[in-house]
Each structure stands twice: as structure tokens, then as C-alpha cells.
Coordinates of C-alpha atoms in Angstrom, one line a residue:
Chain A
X1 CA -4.0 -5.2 19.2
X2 CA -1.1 -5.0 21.0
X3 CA -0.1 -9.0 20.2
X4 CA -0.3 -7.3 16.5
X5 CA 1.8 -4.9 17.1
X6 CA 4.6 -6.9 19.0
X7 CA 4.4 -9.8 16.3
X8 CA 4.9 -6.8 14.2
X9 CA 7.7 -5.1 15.1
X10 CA 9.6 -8.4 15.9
X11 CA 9.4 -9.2 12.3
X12 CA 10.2 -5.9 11.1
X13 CA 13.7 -6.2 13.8
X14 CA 14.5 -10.2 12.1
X15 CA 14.4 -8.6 9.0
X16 CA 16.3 -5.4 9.9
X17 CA 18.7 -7.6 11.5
X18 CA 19.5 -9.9 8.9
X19 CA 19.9 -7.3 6.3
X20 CA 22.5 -5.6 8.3
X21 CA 23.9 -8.2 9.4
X22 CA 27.4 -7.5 9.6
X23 CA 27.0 -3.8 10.7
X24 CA 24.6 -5.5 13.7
X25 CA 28.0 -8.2 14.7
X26 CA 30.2 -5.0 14.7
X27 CA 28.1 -3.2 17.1
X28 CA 27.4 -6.2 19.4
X29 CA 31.4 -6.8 19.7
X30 CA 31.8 -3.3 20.3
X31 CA 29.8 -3.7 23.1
X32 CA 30.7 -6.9 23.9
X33 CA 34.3 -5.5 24.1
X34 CA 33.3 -3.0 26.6
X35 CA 31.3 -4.9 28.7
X36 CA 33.8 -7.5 28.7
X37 CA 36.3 -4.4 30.1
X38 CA 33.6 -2.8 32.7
X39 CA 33.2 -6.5 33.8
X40 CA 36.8 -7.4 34.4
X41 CA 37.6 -4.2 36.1
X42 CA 34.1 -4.9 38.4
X43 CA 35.5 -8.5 39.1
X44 CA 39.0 -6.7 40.1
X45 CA 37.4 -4.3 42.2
X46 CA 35.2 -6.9 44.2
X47 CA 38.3 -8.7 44.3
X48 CA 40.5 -5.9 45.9
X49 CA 38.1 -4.9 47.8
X50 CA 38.0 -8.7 49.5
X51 CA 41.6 -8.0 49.3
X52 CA 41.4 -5.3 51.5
X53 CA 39.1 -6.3 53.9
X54 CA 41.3 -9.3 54.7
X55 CA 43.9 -6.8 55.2
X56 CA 41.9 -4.4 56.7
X57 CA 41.6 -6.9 59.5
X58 CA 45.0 -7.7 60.1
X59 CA 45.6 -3.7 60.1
X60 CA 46.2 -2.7 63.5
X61 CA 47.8 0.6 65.1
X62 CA 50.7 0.0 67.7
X63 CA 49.8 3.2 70.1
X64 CA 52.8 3.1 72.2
X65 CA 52.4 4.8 75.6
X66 CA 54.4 6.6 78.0
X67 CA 55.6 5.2 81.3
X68 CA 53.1 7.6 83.4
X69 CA 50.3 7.6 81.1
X70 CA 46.6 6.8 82.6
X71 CA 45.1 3.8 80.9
X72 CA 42.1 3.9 81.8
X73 CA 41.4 7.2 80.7
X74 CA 43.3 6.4 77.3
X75 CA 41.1 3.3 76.8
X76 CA 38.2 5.3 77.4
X77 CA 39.3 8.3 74.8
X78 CA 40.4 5.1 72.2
X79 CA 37.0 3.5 72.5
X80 CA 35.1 6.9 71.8
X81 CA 36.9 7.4 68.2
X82 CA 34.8 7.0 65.1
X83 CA 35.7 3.9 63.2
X84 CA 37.3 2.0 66.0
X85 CA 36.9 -1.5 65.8
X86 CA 38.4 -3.4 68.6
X87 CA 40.9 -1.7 71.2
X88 CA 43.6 -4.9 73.3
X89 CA 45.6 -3.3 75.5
X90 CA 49.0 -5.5 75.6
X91 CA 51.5 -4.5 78.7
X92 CA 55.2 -3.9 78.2
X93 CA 55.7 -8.1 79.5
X94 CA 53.4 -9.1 77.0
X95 CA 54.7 -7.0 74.1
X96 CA 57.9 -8.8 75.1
X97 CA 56.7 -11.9 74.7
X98 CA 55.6 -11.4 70.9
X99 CA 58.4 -10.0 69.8
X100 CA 60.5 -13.3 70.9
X101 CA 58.0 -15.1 69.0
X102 CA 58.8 -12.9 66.2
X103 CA 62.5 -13.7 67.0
X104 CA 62.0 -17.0 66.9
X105 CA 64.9 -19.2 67.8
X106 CA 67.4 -16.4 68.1
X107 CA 65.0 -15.4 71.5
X108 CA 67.8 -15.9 73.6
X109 CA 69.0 -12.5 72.4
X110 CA 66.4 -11.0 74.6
X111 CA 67.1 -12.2 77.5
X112 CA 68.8 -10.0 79.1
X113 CA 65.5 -7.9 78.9
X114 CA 63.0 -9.3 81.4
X115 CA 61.3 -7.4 84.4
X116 CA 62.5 -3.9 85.5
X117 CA 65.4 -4.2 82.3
X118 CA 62.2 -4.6 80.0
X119 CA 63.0 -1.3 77.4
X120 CA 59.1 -1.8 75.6
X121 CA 56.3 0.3 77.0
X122 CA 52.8 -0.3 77.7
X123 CA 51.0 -0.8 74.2
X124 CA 47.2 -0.4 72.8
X125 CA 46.7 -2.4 69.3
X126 CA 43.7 -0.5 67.8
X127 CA 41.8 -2.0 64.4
X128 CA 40.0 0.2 62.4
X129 CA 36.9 -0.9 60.8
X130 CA 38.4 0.2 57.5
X131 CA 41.8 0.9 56.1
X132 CA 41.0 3.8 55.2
X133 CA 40.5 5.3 58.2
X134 CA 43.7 3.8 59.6
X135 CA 46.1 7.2 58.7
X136 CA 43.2 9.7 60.3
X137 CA 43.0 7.6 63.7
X138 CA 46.2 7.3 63.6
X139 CA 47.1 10.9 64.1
X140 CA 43.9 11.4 66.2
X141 CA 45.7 9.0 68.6
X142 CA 49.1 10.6 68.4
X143 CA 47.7 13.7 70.3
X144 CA 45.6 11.8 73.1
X145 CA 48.3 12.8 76.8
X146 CA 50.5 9.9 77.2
X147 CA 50.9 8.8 73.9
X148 CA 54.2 8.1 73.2
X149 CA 54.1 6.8 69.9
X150 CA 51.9 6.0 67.0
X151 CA 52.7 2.4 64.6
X152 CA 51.2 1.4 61.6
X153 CA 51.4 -0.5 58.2
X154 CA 51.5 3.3 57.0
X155 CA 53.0 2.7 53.2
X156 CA 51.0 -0.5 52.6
X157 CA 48.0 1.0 53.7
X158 CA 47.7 4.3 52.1
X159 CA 49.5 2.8 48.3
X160 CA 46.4 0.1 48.9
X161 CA 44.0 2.7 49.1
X162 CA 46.0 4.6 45.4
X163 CA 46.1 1.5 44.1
X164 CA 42.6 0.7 43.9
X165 CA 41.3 4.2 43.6
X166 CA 43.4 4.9 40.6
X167 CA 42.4 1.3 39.2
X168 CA 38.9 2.8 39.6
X169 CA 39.2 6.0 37.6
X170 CA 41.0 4.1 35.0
X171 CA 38.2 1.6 34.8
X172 CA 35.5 4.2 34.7
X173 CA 37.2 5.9 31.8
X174 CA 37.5 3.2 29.5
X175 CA 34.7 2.2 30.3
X176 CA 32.9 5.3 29.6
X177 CA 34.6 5.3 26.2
X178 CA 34.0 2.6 24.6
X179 CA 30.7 2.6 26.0
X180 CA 30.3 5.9 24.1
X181 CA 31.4 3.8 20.9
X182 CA 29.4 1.0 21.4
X183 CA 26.4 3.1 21.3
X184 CA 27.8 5.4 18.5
X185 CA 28.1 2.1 16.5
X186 CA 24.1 1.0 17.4
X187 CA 23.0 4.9 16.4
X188 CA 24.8 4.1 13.2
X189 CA 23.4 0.4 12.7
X190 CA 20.1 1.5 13.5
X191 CA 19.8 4.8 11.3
X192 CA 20.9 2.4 8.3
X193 CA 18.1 0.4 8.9
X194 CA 15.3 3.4 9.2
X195 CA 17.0 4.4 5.5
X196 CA 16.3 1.1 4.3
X197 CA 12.8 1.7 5.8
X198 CA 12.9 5.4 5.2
X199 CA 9.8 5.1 2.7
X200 CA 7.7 3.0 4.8
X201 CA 8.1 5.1 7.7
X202 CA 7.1 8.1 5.8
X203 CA 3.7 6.1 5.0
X204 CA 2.9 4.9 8.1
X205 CA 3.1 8.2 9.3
X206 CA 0.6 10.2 6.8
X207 CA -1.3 5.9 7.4
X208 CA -1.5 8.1 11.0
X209 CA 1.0 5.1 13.1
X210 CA 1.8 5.9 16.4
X211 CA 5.3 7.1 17.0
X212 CA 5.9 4.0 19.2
X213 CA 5.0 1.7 16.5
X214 CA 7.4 3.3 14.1
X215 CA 9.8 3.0 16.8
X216 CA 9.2 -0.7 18.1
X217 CA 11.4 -2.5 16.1
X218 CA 14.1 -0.5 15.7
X219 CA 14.5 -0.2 19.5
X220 CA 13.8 -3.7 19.8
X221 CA 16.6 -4.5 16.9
X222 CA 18.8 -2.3 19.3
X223 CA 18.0 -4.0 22.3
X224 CA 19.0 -7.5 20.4
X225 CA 22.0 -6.3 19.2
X226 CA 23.1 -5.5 22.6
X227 CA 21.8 -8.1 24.6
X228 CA 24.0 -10.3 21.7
X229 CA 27.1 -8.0 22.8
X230 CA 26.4 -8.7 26.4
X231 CA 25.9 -12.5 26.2
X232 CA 29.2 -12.7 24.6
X233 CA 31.1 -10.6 27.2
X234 CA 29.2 -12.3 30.0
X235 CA 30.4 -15.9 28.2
X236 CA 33.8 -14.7 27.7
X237 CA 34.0 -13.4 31.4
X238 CA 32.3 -16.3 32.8
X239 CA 34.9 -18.9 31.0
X240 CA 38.0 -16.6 31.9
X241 CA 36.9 -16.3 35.4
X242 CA 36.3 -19.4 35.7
X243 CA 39.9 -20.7 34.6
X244 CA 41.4 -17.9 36.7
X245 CA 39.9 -19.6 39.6
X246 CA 41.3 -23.1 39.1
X247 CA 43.9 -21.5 38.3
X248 CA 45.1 -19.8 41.2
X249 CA 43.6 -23.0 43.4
X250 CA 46.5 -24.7 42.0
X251 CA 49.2 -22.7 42.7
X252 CA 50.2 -23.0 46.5
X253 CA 52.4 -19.7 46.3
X254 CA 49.2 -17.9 45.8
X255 CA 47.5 -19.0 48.5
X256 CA 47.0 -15.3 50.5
X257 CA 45.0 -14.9 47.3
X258 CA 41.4 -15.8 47.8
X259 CA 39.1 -15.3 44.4
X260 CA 35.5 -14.4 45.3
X261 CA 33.6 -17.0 44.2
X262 CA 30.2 -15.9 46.1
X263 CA 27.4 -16.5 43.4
X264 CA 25.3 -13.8 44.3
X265 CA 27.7 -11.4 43.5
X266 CA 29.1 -13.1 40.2
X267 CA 25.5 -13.1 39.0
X268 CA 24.3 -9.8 40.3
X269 CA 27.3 -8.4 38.4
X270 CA 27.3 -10.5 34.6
X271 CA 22.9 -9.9 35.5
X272 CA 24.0 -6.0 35.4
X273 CA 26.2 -6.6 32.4
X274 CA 23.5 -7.8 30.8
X275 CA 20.8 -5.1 31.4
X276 CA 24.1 -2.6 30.8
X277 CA 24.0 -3.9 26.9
X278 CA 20.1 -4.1 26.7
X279 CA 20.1 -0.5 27.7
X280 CA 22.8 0.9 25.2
X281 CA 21.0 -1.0 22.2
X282 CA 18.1 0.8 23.2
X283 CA 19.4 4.1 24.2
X284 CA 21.7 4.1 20.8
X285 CA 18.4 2.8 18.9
X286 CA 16.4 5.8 20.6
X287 CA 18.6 8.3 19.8
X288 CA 18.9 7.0 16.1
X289 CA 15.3 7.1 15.9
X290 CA 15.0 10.8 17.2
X291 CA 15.2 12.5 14.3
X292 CA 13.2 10.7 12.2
X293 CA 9.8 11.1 13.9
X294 CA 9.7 15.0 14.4
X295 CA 6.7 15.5 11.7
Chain B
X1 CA -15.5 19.6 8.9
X2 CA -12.6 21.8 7.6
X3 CA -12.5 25.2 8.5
X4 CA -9.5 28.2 7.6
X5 CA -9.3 31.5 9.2
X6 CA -6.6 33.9 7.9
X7 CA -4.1 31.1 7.2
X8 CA -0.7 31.7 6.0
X9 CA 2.3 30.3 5.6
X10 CA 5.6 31.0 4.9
X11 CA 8.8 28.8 5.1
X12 CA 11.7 29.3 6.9
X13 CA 13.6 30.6 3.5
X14 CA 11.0 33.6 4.0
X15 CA 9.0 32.2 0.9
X16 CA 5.3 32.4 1.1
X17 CA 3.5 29.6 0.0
X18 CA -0.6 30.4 0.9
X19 CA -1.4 34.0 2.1
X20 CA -4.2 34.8 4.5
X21 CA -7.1 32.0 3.4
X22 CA -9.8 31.7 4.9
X23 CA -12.0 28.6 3.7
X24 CA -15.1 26.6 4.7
X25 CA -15.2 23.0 3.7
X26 CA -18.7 21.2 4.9
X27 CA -19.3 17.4 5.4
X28 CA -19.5 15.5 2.8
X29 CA -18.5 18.6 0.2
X30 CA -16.4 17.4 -2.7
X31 CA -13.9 20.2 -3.5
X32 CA -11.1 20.8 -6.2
X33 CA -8.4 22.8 -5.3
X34 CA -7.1 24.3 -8.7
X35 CA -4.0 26.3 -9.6
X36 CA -1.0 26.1 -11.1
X37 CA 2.4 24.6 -9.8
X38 CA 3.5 26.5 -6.6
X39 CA 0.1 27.9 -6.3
X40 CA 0.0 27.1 -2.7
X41 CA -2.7 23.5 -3.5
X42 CA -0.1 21.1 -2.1
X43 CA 0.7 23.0 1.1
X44 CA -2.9 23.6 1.8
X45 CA -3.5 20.6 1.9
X46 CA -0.6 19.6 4.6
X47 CA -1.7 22.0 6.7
X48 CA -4.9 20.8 6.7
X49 CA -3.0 17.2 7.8
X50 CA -1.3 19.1 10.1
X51 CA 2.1 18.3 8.4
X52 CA 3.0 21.6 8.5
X53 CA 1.8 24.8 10.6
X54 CA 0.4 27.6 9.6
X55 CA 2.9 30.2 9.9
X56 CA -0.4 32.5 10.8
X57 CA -4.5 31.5 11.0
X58 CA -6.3 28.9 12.5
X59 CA -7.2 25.8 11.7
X60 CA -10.2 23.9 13.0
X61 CA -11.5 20.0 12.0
X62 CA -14.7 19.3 12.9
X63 CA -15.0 21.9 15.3
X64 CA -11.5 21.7 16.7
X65 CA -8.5 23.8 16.4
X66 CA -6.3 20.9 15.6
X67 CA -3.0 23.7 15.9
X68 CA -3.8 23.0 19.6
X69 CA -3.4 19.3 18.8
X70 CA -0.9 16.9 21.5
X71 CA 0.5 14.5 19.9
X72 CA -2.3 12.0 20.6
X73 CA -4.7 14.0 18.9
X74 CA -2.8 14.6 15.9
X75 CA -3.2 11.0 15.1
X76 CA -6.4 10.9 15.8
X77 CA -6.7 13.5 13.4
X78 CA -4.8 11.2 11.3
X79 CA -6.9 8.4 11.1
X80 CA -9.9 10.2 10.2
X81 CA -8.0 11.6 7.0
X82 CA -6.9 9.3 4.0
X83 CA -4.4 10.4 2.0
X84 CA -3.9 9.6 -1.6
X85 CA -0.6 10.5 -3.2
X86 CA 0.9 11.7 -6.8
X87 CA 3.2 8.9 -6.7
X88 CA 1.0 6.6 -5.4
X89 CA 3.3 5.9 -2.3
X90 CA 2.7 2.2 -2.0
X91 CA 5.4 -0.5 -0.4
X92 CA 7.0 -1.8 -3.5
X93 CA 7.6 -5.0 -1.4
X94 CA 4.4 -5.6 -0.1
X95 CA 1.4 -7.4 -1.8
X96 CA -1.7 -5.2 -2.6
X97 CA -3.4 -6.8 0.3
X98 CA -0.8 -6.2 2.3
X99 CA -0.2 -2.8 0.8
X100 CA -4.0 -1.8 1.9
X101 CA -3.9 -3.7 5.1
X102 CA -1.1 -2.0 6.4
X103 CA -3.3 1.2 6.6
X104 CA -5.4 -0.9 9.3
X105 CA -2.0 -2.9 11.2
X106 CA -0.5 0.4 11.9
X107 CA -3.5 1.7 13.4
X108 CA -3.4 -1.1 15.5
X109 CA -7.0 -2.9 14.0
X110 CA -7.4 -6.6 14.7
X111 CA -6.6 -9.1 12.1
X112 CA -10.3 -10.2 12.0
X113 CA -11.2 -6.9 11.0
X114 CA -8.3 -6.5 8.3
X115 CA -9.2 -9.9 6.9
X116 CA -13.1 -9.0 6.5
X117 CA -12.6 -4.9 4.9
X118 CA -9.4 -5.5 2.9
X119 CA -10.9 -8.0 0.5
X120 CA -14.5 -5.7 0.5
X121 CA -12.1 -2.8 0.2
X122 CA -10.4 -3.8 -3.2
X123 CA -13.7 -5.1 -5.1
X124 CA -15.2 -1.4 -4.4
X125 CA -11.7 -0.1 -6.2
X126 CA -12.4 -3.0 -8.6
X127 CA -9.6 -4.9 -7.9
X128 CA -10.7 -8.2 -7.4
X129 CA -8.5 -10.7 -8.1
X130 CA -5.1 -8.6 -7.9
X131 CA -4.7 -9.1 -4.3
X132 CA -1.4 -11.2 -5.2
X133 CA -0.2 -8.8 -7.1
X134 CA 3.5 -6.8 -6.0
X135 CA 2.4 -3.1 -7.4
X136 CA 5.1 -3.2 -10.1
X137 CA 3.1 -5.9 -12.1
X138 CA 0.4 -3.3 -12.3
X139 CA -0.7 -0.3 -14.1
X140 CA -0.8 3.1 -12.8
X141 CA -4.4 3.3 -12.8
X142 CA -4.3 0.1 -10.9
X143 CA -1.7 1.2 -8.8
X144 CA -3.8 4.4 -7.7
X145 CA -6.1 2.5 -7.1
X146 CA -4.8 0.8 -4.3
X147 CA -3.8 3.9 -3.4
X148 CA -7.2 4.9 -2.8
X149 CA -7.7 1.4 -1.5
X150 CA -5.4 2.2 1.2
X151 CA -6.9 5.6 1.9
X152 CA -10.5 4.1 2.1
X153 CA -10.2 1.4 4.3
X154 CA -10.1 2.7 7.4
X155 CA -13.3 4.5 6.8
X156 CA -12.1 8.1 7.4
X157 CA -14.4 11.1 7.1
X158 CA -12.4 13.0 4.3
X159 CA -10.1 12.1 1.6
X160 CA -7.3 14.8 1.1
X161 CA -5.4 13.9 -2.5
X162 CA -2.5 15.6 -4.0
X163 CA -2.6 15.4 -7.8
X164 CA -3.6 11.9 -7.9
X165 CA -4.3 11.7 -11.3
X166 CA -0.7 13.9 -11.8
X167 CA 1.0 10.3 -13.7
X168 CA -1.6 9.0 -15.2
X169 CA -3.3 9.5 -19.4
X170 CA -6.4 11.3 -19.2
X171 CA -8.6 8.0 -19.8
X172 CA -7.4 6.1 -16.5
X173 CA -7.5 10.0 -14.5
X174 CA -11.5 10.1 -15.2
X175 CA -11.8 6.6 -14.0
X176 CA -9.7 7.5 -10.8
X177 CA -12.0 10.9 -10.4
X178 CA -15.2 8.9 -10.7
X179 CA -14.5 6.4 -8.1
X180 CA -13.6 9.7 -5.6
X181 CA -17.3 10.7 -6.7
X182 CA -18.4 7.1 -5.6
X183 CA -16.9 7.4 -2.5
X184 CA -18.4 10.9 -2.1
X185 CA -21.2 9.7 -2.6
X186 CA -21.2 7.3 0.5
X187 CA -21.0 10.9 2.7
X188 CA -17.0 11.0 2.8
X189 CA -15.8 14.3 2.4
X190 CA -13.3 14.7 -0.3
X191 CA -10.6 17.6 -1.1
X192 CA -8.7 17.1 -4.5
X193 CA -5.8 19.2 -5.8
X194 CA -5.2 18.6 -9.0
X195 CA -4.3 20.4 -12.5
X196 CA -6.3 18.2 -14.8
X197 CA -8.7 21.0 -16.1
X198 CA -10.8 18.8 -18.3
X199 CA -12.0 16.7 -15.1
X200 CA -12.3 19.6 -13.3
X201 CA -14.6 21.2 -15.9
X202 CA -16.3 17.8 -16.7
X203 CA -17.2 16.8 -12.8
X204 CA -18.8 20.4 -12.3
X205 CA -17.9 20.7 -8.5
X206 CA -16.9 23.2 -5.8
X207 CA -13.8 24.7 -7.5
X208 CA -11.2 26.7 -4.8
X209 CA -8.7 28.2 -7.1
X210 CA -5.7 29.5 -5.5
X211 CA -2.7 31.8 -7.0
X212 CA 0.1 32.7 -5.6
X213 CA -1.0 31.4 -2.5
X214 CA -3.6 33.7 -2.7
X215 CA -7.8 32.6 -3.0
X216 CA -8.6 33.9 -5.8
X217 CA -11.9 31.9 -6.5
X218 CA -14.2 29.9 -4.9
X219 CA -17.5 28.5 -6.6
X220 CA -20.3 26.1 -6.2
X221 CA -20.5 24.0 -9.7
X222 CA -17.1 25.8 -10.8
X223 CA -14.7 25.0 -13.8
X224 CA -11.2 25.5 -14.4
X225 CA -10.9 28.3 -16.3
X226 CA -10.0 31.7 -14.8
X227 CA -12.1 35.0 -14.7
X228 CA -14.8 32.4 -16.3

């Protein structure tokens, strides 16, 4: 029985299908168009979010300290904040050192700054686990006693953290949009092919057919028409992706930029693009079919 | 099999289509329902399909208030009811094989089953040798008849029709009227709304006349005529 009824219903959907053919391709680009959108902004957000994690870990907070602080009692009150990752405590000779590597060959203009002369305090370089956190410890620190002064990437930080927030709202929208159209434009695809069917259906249902028989193959000629969107925006993703990764392997100036090219992750997100247009066909085909059943 | 208590209805324009009938239909009973147009005959008999609900009453089926009905049970109610149509109703795309074996797929039977009663099926209606056939190559007579073809084959215990004899010359209605008798015969019960007087007083059976959506009559061996 239920062999009969799936053989069914899959013919009833081919023909459905082919006889709205055109309004089925609309549908399935409409969705293809927004999964190809929600995908691209998912691949930028995985990407920015590797971004910032390779930041993140170069992030560090300069706590400058003052000439009688206790350091030992600092370290201790450093290593008890939440979302501390690692705590290096670099002494004023040592902080001198750096910055004539940062000087580079013009370190001779330094020199005059060694031993008692040396102007640079003592020095804690904290990393946070995550940038975001960076501007909170940061002003958690600047109250610790002794703290003289509190350093960090401030700017770059916090417009990293705008940027990809605001990339993510903007994302969501569109994406909830045309989502809503994509599934407007199955609702419509499918009601046209339960008017072509509007006689039969009203047979079947004095013939005494179960509701989910009637509905089979329309939700199933949703669900096609989606997964077709989705295969298409998963293809078209795939190949861009793709390119965009040789791509950017070529080009030397670009080399702080690092693609993820993890597989579990590229499938786990074109396998949820995928299930995403199987379940607007069949949400759009179930709301289509709605109306028609209440007898 | 079919009882009424009290049953009105009235649709949601505030017209009022039966009033307060109350009507006992036994097994195996073959009953006319007689009046004229907007008499109340054709909603009677959805309510009793549970198309619509009574607006007031009860209605039970075999013993069962099927107004109480879930879903589930409303098709089960369903498929023990064959329905057979003015218009005939048939899939204008379909064979009549397939057009009578579409009353079994939808009902989820086995092809094994479909195969053996469609083709037993349409030589009881006497259409043997039309199976091929797309229902605009035949007559209206033969058309009703897979009508009741379609209504038959998954053995239900009553046949409701609505005026099936309502498009067809009075020659072909009496042949239609005596193969409902045949399958009366066999124990199915079988309700008939209909306006064609001279069957009615010809077949000399239970006669329900309504009026208004009012009962007005109900008799054992009845004709059409009023007051008679």
C-alpha cells in the first residue's frame, strides 16, 4: 500500500512538474538566488570569523605598571579575570629590547636609554580568549592598584567586532526576504497545480482519500523544486568558491588571507543549504495545500 | 444504519436549508428522497457524508454519532459511503478502468485487488468491453454508469446519490434506477435524491419527501405525488 501510494504521488509531481514547467524554473531560481546569498554570507562569516581568531591571537593588552606596583599580587588579580588567556609579564629591560627590534636599524637612537636611564615601566601582555572581550578586560585592568596604563589594538578591535556584526544583520535580512519570496513563489507554483487538479481532488475526497494522499505530491513537487534551487546555488557556490581560492593562493599580497578550506565545514554548510531549499518547497507546498483540504 | 434527530441546518447567509428532521434509515432500506429544487434533498444528503454539519441535531451511522467524528473516522465513514453524482464527476483524462480504480488507489487497496474487482465491477454495470474507453467517447448512461461503477467497488454499505438520473432521457434514467435496485438487492443500503417522479412512482419504495427543508412525508411503498 504504501509503495502505491509513493509510486503515486511521484507521478502525479512529474506530471505537475512538467506542466508548470516554467513557473517550477522561476521558483527554483528564486530560491536558488537566495540560497546562493545565505550561502555566501555563511562562507564570509566562517571566513571572518577565522579572520578573527587569527587576530584574536595576536590581540594582546599592554598593562603598563607603576614603578611601586606589587607584581605578584597583580599577576594573581590578572590571572583571576574571566576570559584571560595567557598573562607574560615583560620587565622594563625587556620591553626595551622589543622596541629596538621594532626600531630596527635606527636602534642606536636608544641608546642612551639603558639601565637606571631606561624611561619604560614594568609591563604585563594579557590575551584574551576572544576579541571581544578585549575592551571589557581592558578597563577591568585599568582599575587593578598599580596600574599605570592600559594598551590595546582598541579601534581595530572594536570596528572588527561592527564590521562582522553589521555584515550579520545585513545577511540575515536578505536573507529572510528573499527567502520569504522564494516560498511565496512555490505557494504560487503549487496552488496552480492543485487548480489544474482542483476536480480530481474534489473526487478523491467524496472517493474518501486521506488528506496526506491528496497532499503527497504536491509537497513532494515542492520539495523537488527546491531541492532543484538548492543544487543550483550549492553548484554556483561550490564553483565560485572554489576559484576564489586559487585565486587568492596566487596572489602573494594576500597572503595574511587564509580561505577556510576545512571540508567538514564547506559540506556541513552547502549540506544545510540543501535541506534549507528541501524545507521551503515543502513548507511553501504545505501552506499552498492548506486551504484546499478543509472539507 | 442512518439515523437523524432534530437536524437542521442553516448556512452562514442565515438561509435555512433542512429544519428539524428527524429520520431513520435501516440496513439495506432503499429510500427516495423527493422534493423539489432547494427542498433541502441535496444538503441532506451531505450531511449525512458529513460534508457539511448540522447547524443543530445529531447524526448517527451505524450506531455512531459521526458529528463526534476525528478526522480518521470521517474517512472511515467515507469509505463505507459511495457517492454517485448529477454530473457524473468522472476524470475526463482517465480511462474507465482507471476512472473506477481510482476509487480503490486512493484508499490505498493493492493492485492485486484493483486488478481482480475492477474488471468484475464494470460487467455487473455492464460495461464490458469499454474499459479503454476516455468517458467523452461514451454516453451519459454509460458514463453514470461508471459512476456507479466507481461508487460500487469498494463495496460500501450504502450508496448516497444526488439526482443521478438529473442529465439523462427518461429511458437510460430507469436503466440507471434498476441497476441501484440490483445492487439493493445484494443488502447495500441505498439513499436516492432525485426529481424523476415517474421512477419514483414506478419503483414503489420508501419515499422521504421534503419541502422547504421541512419532512413533510415519509412512506413505506410511497409515490411522488403530494397529499396522495
Amino acid at each position: 500500500m504504501a509503495l502505491n501510494s509513493l509510486w503515486y504521488c511521484t507521478r502525479q509531481a512529474c506530471i505537475s512538474l512538467t506542466r508548470n514547467f516554467w513557473l517550477g524554473v522561476a521558483s527554483a531560481a528564486m530560491i536558488a538566488v537566495s540560497l546562493i546569498i545565505l550561502g555566501a554570507f555563511l562562507l564570509v562569516a566562517v571566513n571572518a570569523n577565522q579572520f578573527m581568531r587569527i587576530v584574536e591571537s595576536t590581540v594582546e593588552i599592554n598593562v603598563f605598571l607603576e614603578d611601586d606596583a606589587d607584581v605578584r599580587d597583580l599577576q594573581h588579580r590578572l590571572a583571576g579575570l574571566r576570559g584571560v588567556e595567557e598573562i607574560r609579564f615583560v620587565p622594563k629591560q625587556q620591553g626595551l629590547q622589543e622596541l629596538k627590534k621594532a626600531f630596527g636599524e635606527r636602534h642606536d637612537l636608544l641608546s642612551g636609554f639603558e639601565g637606571e636611564n631606561n624611561p619604560l615601566p614594568d609591563s604585563f601582555r594579557v590575551r584574551a580568549e576572544r576579541a571581544e572581550l578585549v575592551p571589557t578586560l581592558a578597563q577591568q585592568i585599568s582599575f587593578f592598584p598599580g596600574v599605570y596604563k592600559v594598551r590595546y589594538g582598541q579601534e581595530y578591535v572594536e570596528a572588527l567586532v561592527k564590521v562582522t556584526r553589521w555584515v550579520n544583520v545585513v545577511a540575515l535580512g536578505a536573507v529572510v526576504l528573499l527567502g520569504a519570496g522564494a516560498v511565496f513563489l512555490i505557494v504560487t507554483t503549487i496552488r496552480l497545480s492543485m487548480v489544474a487538479r482542483q476536480d480530481e481532488i474534489g473526487i478523491m475526497k467524496y472517493l474518501g482519500a486521506s488528506n496526506w494522499y491528496i497532499r503527497g505530491p504536491f509537497v513532494l513537487e515542492g520539495m523537488v523544486v527546491g531541492l532543484a534551487g538548492a543544487c543550483a546555488a550549492v553548484a554556483t557556490l561550490g564553483a565560485g568558491y572554489y576559484y576564489l581560492v586559487v585565486v587568492l593562493e596566487r596572489l602573494p599580497l594576500l597572503f595574511f588571507i587564509q580561505p577556510v578550506t576545512d571540508p567538514n565545514m564547506l559540506l556541513s554548510i552547502f549540506g544545510g543549504l540543501l535541506g534549507l531549499g528541501l524545507l521551503m518547497g515543502g513548507v511553501g507546498s504545505l501552506i499552498s495545500v492548506r486551504k484546499f483540504l478543509q472539507v | 444504519m442512518i439515523q437523524l434527530y432534530n437536524v437542521s441546518k442553516v448556512y452562514d447567509n442565515g438561509v435555512p436549508a433542512v429544519s428539524d428532521i428527524s429520520l431513520r434509515i435501516a440496513k439495506g432500506e432503499f429510500v427516495f428522497l423527493i422534493g423539489p429544487s432547494g427542498a433541502g434533498k441535496s444538503t441532506l444528503t451531505k450531511l449525512i457524508f458529513r460534508e457539511q454539519l448540522p447547524s443543530s441535531g445529531q447524526i448517527f451511522f451505524r450506531g455512531r454519532n459521526i458529528l463526534r467524528f476525528g478526522p480518521r473516522e470521517v474517512l472511515q465513514l467515507r469509505r463505507q459511503i459511495g457517492v454517485v453524482f448529477q454530473d457524473f464527476r468522472l476524470l475526463p483524462r482517465k480511462t474507465v478502468y482507471e476512472n473506477v480504480a481510482f476509487a480503490l488507489e486512493v484508499i490505498g487497496r493493492s493492485r492485486k485487488e484493483i486488478r481482480e474487482r475492477v474488471p468484475a465491477v464494470l460487467a455487473r454495470v455492464g460495461l464490458s468491453g469499454k474499459e479503454d474507453a476516455f468517458p467523452d467517447q461514451l454516453s451519459g448512461g454509460e458514463q453514470q454508469r461508471v459512476g456507479v461503477a466507481r461508487a460500487i467497488v469498494k463495496r460500501p454499505l450504502v450508496i448516497l446519490a444526488d439526482e443521478p438520473t438529473g442529465n439523462l432521457d427518461p429511458d437510460t434514467s430507469r436503466e440507471i434506477m434498476d441497476l441501484f435496485e440490483v445492487i439493493n438487492r445484494d443488502g447495500t443500503t441505498v439513499v436516492i435524491a432525485t426529481h424523476a417522479w415517474d421512477i419514483v412512482n414506478r419503483m414503489r419504495k420508501r419515499v422521504v419527501a421534503l419541502e422547504n427543508g421541512r419532512l413533510v412525508r415519509d412512506e413505506e411503498r410511497g409515490s411522488y405525488s403530494y397529499g396522495a
